[in-house]
Coordinates of C-alpha atoms in Angstrom, one line a residue:
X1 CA -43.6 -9.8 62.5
X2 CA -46.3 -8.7 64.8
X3 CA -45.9 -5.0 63.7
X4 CA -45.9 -5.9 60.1
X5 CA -49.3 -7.8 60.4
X6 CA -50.6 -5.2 62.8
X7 CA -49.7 -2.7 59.5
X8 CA -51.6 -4.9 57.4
X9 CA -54.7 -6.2 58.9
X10 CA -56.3 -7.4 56.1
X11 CA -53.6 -9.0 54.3
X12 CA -54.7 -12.5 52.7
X13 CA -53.8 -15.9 54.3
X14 CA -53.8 -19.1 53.1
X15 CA -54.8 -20.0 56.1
X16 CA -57.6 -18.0 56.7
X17 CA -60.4 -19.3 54.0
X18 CA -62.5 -15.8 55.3
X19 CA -59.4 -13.8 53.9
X20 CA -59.5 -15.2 50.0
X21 CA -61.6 -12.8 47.5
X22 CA -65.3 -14.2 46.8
X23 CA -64.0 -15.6 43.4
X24 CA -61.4 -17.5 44.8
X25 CA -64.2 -19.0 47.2
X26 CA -66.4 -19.9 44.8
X27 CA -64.0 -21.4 41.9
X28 CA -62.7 -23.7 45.1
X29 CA -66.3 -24.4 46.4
X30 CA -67.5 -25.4 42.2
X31 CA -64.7 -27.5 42.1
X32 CA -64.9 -29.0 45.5
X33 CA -68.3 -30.3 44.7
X34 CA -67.3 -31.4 41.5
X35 CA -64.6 -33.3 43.1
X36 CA -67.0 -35.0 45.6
X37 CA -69.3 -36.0 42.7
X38 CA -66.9 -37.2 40.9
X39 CA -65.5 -39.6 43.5
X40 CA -69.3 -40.8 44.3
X41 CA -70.0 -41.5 40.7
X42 CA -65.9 -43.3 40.2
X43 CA -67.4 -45.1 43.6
X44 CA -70.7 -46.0 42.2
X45 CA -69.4 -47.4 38.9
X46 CA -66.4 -49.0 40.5
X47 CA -68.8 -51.3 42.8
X48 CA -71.2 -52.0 39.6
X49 CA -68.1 -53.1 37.7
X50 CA -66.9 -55.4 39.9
X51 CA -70.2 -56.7 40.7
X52 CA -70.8 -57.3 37.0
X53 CA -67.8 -59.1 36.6
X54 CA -67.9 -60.8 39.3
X55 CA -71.1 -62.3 38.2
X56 CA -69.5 -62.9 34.8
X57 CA -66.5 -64.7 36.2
X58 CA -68.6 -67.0 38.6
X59 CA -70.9 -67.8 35.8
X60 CA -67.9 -69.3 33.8
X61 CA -66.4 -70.8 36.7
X62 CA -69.5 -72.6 36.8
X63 CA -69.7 -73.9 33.7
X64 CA -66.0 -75.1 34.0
X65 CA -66.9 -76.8 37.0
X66 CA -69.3 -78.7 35.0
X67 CA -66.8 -79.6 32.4
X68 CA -64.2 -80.8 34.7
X69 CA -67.0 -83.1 36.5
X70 CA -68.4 -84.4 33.2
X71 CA -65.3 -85.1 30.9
X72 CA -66.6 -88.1 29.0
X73 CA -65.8 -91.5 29.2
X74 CA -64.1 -92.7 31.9
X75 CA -60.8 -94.9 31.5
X76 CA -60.4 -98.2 32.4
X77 CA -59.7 -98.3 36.5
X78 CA -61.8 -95.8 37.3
X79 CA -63.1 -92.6 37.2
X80 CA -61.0 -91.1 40.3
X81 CA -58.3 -91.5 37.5
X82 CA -59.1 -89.0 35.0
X83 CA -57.4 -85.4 35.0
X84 CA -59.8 -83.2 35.2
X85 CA -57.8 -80.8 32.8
X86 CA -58.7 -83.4 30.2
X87 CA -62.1 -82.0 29.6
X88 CA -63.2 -80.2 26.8
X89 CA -63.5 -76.5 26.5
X90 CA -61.3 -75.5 29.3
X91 CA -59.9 -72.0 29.0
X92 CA -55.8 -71.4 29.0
X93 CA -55.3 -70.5 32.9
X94 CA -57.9 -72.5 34.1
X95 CA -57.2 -74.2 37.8
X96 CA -58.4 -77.7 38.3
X97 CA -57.6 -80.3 41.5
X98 CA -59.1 -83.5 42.5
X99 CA -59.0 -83.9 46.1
X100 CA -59.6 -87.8 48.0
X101 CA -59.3 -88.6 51.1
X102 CA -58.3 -85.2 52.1
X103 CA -55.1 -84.9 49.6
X104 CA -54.6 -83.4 46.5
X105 CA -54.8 -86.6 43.9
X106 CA -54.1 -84.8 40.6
X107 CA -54.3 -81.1 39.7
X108 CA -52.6 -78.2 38.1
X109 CA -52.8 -75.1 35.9
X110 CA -53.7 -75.4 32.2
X111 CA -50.8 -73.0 30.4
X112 CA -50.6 -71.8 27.1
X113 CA -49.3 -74.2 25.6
X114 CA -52.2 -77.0 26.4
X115 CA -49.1 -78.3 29.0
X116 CA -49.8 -78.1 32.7
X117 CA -48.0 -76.3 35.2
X118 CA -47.9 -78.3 38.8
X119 CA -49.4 -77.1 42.2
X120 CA -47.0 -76.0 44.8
X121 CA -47.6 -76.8 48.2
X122 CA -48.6 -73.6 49.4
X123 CA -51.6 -74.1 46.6
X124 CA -52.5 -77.5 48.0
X125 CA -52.7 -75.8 51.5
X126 CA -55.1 -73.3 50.4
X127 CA -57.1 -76.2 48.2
X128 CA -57.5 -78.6 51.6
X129 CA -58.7 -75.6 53.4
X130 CA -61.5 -74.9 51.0
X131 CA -65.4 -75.5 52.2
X132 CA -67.1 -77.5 50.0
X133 CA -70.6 -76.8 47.9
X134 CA -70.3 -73.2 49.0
X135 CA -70.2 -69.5 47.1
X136 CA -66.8 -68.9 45.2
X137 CA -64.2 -67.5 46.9
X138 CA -61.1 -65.6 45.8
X139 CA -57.6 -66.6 46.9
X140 CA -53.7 -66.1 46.2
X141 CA -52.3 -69.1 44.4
X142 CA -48.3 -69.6 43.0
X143 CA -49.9 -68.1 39.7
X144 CA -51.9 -65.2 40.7
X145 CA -55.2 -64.6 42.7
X146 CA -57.9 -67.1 41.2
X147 CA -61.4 -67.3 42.1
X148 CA -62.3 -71.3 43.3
X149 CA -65.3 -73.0 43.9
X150 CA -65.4 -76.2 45.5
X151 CA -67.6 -78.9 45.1
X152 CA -68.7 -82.9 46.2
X153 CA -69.0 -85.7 43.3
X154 CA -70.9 -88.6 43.2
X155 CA -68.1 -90.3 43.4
X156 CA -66.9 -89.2 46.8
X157 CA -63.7 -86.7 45.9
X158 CA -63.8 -83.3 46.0
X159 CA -63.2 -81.4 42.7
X160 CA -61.5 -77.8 42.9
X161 CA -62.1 -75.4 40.1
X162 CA -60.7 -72.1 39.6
X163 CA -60.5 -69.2 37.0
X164 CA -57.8 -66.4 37.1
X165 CA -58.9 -62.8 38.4
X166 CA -56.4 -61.2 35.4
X167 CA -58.8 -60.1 33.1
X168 CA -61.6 -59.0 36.1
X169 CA -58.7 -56.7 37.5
X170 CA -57.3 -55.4 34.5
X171 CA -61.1 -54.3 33.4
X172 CA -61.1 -52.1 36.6
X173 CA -57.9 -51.0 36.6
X174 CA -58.6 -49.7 33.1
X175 CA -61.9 -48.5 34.2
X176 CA -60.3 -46.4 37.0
X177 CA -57.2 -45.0 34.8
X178 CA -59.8 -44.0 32.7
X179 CA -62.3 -42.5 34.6
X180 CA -59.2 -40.6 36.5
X181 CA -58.2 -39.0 33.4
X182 CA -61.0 -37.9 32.4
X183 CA -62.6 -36.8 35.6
X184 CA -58.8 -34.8 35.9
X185 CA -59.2 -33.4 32.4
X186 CA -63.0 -32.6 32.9
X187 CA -62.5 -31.1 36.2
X188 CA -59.6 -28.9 35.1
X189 CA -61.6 -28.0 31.9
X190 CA -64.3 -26.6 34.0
X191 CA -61.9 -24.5 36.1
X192 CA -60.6 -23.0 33.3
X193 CA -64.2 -22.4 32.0
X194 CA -65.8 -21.7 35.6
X195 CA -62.9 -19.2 36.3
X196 CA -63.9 -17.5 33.5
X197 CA -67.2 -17.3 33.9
X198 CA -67.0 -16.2 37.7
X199 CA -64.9 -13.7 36.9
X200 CA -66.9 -12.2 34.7
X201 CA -69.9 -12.3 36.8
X202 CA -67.9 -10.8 40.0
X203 CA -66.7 -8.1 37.9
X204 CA -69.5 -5.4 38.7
X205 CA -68.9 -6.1 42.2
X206 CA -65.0 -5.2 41.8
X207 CA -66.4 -2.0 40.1
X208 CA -68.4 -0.9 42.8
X209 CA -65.6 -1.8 45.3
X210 CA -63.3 0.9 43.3
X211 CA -65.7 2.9 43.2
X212 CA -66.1 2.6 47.2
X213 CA -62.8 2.7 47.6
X214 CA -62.0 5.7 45.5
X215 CA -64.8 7.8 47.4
X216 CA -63.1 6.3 50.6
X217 CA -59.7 8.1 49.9
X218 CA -61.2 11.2 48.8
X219 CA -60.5 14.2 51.4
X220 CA -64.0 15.1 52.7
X221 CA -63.0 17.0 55.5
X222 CA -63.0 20.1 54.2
X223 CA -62.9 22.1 51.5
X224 CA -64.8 21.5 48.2
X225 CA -65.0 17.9 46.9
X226 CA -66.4 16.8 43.4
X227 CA -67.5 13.2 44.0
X228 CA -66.4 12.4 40.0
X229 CA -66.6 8.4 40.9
X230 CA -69.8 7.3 39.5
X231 CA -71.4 3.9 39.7
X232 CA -71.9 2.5 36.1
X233 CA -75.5 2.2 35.1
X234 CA -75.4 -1.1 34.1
X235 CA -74.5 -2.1 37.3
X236 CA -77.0 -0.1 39.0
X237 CA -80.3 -2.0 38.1
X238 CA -82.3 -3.0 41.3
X239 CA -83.5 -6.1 39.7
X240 CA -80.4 -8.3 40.1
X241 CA -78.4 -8.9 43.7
X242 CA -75.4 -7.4 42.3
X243 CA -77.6 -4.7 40.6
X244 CA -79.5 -3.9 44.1
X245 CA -76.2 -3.2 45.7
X246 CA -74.7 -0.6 43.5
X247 CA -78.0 1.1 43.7
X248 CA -77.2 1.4 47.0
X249 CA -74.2 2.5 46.9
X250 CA -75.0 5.0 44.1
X251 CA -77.6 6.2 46.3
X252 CA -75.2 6.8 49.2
X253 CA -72.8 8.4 47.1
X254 CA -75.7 10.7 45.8
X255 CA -76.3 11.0 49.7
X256 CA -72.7 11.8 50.5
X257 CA -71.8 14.4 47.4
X258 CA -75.6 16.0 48.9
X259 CA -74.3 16.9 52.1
X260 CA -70.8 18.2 51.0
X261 CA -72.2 20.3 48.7
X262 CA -74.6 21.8 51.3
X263 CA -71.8 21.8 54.2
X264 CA -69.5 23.7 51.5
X265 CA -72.3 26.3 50.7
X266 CA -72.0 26.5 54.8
X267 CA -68.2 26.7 54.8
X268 CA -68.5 29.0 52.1
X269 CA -70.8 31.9 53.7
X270 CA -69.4 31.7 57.0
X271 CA -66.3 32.0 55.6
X272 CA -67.6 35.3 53.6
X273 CA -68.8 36.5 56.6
X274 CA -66.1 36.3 58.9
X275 CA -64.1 37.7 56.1
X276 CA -66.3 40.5 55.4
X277 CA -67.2 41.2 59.1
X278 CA -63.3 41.0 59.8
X279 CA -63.2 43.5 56.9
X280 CA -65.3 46.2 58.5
X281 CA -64.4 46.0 61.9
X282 CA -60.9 47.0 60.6
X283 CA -62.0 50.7 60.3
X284 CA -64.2 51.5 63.6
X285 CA -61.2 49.5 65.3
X286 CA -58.5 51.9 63.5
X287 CA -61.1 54.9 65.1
X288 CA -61.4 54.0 68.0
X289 CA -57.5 53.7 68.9
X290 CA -57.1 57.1 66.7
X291 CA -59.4 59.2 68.9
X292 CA -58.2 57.1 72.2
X293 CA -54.9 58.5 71.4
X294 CA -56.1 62.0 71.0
X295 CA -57.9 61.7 73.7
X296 CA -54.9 61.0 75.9
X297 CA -53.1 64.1 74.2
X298 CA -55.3 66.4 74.7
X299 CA -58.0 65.9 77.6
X300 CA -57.0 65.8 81.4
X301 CA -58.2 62.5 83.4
X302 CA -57.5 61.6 86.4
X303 CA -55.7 58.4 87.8
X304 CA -58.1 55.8 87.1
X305 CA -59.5 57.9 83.9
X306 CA -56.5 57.5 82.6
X307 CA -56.5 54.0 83.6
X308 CA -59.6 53.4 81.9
X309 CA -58.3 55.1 78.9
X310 CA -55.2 52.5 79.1
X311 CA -57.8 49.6 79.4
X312 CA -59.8 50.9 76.0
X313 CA -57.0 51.1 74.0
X314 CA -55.2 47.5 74.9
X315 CA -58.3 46.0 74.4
X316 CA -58.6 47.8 70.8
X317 CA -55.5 46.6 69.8
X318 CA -55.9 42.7 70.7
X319 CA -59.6 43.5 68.9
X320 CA -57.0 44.8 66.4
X321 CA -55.1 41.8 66.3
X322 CA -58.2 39.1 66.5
X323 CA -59.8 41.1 63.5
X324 CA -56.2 40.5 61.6
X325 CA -56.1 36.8 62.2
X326 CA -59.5 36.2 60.8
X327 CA -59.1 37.6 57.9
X328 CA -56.0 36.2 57.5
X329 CA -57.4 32.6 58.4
X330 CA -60.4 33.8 56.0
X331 CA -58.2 34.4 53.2
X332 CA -55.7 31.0 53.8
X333 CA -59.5 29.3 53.3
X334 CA -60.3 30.8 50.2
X335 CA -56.4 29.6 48.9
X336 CA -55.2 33.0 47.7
X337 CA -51.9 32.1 46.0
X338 CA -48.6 33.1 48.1
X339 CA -45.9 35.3 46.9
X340 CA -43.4 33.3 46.5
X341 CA -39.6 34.1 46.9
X342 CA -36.3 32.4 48.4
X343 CA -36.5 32.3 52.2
X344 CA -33.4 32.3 54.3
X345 CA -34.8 30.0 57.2
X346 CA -31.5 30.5 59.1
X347 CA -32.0 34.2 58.9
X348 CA -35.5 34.5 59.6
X349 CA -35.2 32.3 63.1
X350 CA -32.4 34.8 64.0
X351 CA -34.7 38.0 63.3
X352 CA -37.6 36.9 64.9
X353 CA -35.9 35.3 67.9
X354 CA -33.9 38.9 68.4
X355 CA -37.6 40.3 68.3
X356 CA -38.8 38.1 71.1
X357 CA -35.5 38.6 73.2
X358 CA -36.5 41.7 73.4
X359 CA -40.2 41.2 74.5
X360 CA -39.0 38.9 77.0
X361 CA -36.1 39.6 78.5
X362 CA -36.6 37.2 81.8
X363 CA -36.5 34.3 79.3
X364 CA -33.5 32.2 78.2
X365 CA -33.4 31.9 74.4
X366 CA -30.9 29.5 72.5
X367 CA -30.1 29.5 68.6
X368 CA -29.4 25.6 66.6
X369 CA -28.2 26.7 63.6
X370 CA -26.7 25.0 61.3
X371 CA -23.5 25.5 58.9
X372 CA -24.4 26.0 55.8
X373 CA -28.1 28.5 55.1
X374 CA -31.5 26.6 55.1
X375 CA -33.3 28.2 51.6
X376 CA -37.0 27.3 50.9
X377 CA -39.4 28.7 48.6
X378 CA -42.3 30.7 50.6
X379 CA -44.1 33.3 51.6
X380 CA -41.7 35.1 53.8
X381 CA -44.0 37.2 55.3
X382 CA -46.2 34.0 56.6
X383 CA -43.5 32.1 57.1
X384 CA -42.4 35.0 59.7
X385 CA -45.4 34.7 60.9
X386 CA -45.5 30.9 61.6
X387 CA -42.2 31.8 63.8
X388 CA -43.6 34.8 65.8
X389 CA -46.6 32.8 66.9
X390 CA -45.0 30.0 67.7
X391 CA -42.3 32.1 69.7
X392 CA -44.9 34.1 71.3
X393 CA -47.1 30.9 72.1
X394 CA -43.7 29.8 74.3
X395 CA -43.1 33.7 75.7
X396 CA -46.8 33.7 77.2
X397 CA -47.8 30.3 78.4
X398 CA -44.6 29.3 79.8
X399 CA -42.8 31.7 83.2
X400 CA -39.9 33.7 83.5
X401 CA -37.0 31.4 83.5
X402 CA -37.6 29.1 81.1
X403 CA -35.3 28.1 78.6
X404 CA -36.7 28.5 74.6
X405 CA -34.3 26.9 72.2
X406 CA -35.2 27.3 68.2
X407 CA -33.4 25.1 65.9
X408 CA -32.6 24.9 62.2
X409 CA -32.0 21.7 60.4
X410 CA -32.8 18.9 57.7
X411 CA -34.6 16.0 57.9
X412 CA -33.2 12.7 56.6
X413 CA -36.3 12.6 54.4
X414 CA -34.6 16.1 52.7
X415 CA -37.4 18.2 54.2
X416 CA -36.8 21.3 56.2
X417 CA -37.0 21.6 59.7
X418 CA -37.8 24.4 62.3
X419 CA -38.3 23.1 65.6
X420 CA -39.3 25.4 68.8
X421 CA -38.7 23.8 71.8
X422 CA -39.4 25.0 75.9
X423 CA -39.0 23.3 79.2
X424 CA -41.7 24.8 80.8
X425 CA -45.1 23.1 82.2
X426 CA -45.9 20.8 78.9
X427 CA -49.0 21.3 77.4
X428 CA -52.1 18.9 79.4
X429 CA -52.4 15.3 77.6
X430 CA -56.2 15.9 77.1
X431 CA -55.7 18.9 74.8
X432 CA -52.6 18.0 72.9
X433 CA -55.1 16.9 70.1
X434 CA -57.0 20.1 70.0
X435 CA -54.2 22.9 70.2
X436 CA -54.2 23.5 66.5
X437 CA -58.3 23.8 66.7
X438 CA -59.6 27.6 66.2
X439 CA -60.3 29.7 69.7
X440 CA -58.8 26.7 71.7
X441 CA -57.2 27.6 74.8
X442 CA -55.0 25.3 77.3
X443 CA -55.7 25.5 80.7
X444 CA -52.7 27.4 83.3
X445 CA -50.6 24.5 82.7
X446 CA -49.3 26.6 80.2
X447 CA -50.1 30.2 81.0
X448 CA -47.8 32.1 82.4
X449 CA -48.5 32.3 86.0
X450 CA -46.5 33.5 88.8
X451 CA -44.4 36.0 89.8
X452 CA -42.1 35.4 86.6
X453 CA -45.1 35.8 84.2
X454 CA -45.5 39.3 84.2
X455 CA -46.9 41.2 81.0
X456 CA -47.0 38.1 79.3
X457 CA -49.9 36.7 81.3
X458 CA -51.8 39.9 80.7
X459 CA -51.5 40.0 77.3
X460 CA -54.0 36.7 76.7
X461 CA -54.5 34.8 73.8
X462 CA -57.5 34.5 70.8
X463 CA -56.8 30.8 70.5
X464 CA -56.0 31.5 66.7
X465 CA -52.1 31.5 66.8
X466 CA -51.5 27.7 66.1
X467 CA -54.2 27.6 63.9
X468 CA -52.9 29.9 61.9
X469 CA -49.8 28.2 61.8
X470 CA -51.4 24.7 60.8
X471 CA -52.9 26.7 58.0
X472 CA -49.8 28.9 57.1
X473 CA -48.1 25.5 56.9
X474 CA -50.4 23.6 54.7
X475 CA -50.4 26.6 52.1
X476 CA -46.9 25.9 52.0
X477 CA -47.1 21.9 51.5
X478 CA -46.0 21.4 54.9
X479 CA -46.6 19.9 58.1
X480 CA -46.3 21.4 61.7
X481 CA -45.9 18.6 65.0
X482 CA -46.3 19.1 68.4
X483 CA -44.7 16.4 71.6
X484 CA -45.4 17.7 75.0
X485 CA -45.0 16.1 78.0
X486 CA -43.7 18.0 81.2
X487 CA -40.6 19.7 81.5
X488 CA -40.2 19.7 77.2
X489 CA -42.7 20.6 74.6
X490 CA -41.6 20.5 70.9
X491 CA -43.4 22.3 67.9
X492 CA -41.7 20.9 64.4
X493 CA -42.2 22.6 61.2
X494 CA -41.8 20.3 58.1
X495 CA -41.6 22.3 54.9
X496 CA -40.1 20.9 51.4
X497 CA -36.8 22.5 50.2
X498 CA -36.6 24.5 47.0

């Protein structure tokens, strides 16, 4: 899990609001707001309601208080005798109790019907408990919650009147079904609408972020590049915020296509030159070993004359041989097309490690074949090449006595694979990076040094061979490798089958 999110460190997580796109951001952010002033508003109007109604209801409780105190003429015996429910006007639902001498002397619920529906004695409870000439107050009877007032009569009893809360709570709950469906329907119709909309604006700025991206992945390293990505004029104008960054990114990419154009005009003549250069020192070169030879023919030098003659001509031919690979390097630069043919990779690992057997004698040299032949499609001649410098590279940075094994094979990918192998020193950690660089050279870790090294130390190196072979390689669509460590160093070379 850790190596899979160490692959992917920008992979989006619900978690992680930083890690949503902008849009996303913003849709939630609109509709978050929305949300909150919706609620304020369904809060606001909720609290006004019920205040409304509440007022409404105490109003009419008021007046049926009235009634219920005032219900005409008395009977004979008494006022205290007359149910209060008798009065006129009183709604169906209405609550009425006369309380003396601190019980409940009549009361009841006016039904339907015009019958009434008795108290229970939970109701009579809450009734005794009520404070007298004070604001309504709202309480569970046997019939629902009611809203009650009490109040004193001239006549010494206490006369309880109440009105259902029904109707006052069906009003709200209607009020908040309703403004939950269409706070829900508006909300979701202004997602749709602000999604949209968003979208539409963020656009440009997913335009210039392929276009970013695309100039990203282009290989400006080297070679010639043709920055074809443009950034659209429309979304180029300075004026707007998006507008003012895709001028500057068209300005960088203007910038950018600048400077590879001049650092390929660069690449370009020093290229020519060492090709040209490489060109003409090829003949003085070829002159000055001719007449060195003659000269040894047919003049008489002394010991060290003739040691000095000796010294001109080796240093002629590695002059030779450094003139050879720069114009060969010159030319891989300039991608000349290879000539192509069927290559025997079994073969050619035989030939060229016979050559070097032969060179280097006081070296151990193994062959990994396999069964069957290894066939690509290549330049032979390079691919020859490739193997005599990486042979040689082995032969002269590593002593007598070391063991060279060169092995042929396939990778599971399907690929080719030519892998060249030493015991010797290991190449120094600090360079492994830089062996395939032009002119670099490793330290004596892995010259040959010693007794054991012999003409293989003298022989020195230009610091081209590897370089050659990275190029050689990459003609070829391949790959070369190198693991090093001491006591083993590995050179791979990855080329596609035919």
């Amino acid at each position: 899990m850790a190596s899979q999110q160490a692959a992917h460190p920008h992979r989006r997580s619900l978690l992680k609001p930083g890690t949503w796109h902008l849009r996303t951001r913003l849709i939630l952010l609109a509709m978050a707001l929305l949300i909150a002033i919706c609620g304020a508003v369904g809060v606001a109007s909720y609290a006004s309601m019920d205040a409304f109604l509440t007022r409404q209801l105490d109003e009419q409780l008021s007046q049926a208080a009235d009634r219920s105190n005032n219900p005409g003429r008395p009977p004979m015996g008494g006022f205290n005798g007359r149910d209060p429910l008798d009065a006129r006007g009183q709604s169906v639902g209405t609550m009425n109790a006369r309380i003396l001498n601190g019980q409940v002397n009549s009361g009841g619920f006016l039904t339907s019907d015009t019958t009434r529906s008795a108290l229970s004695a939970e109701d009579k409870q809450t009734l005794l408990a009520l404070a007298t000439d004070t604001e309504p107050v709202d309480r569970s009877l046997s019939n629902g919650a009611y809203r009650l007032v009490a109040v004193k009569t001239n006549f010494g009893d206490v006369l309880v009147t109440g009105l259902p809360l029904a109707a006052k709570e069906s009003t709200l709950a209607s009020l908040v079904w309703t403004f939950v469906v269409v706070s829900l329907g508006g909300l979701l119709l202004i997602g749709l609408v602000g999604t949209v909309l968003i979208r539409r604006t963020m656009k440009p700025l997913e335009q210039l972020s392929e276009v970013a991206t695309r100039v990203s992945q282009l290989p400006l390293d080297a070679g010639e590049v043709a920055l074809a990505v443009r950034v659209p004029p429309s979304n180029s104008n300075p004026g707007t915020e998006v507008g003012s960054v895709g001028h500057g990114v068209k300005r960088r990419r203007d910038n950018v296509a600048s400077a590879l154009q001049a650092r390929q005009m660069s690449e370009t003549k020093v290229r020519q030159f060492v090709a040209d250069a490489s060109h003409e020192l090829r003949t003085p070169l070829t002159a000055i070993r001719g007449y060195t030879e003659l000269m040894r023919m047919t003049e008489a030098f002394t010991p060290d004359g003739q040691k000095s003659l000796a010294r001109v001509q080796s240093q002629s031919e590695r002059m030779t041989a450094l003139v050879e690979d720069l114009l060969l390097l010159a030319r891989l630069d300039e991608g000349q097309p290879l000539k192509l043919s069927e290559v025997d990779l079994t073969q050619l690992v035989v030939e060229s490690v016979s050559d070097e057997k032969v060179m280097a004698p006081g070296h151990t040299w193994r062959l990994e074949l396999p069964d069957e032949p290894v066939v690509v499609t290549g330049d032979a001649s390079q691919l020859r090449q490739v193997l005599m410098n990486l042979l040689s590279n082995a032969r002269k940075h590593t002593p007598a006595g070391t063991t060279v094994v060169t092995g042929v094979g396939k990778t599971a990918g399907g690929a080719a694979l030519i892998t060249v192998t030493d015991d010797g020193g290991g190449i120094p950690a600090e360079f492994v990076d830089h062996v395939f660089s032009r002119f670099a050279r490793a330290d004596a870790a892995r010259k040959g040094t010693g007794d054991g090294a012999g003409a293989a130390a003298a022989e020195g190196t230009s610091g081209l061979g590897l370089s050659i072979v990275e190029s050689i390689m990459e003609a070829h669509g391949g790959r070369v490798t190198v693991t090093s460590q001491s006591g083993r160093t590995e050179f791979a070379l990855h080329l596609p089958l035919r």
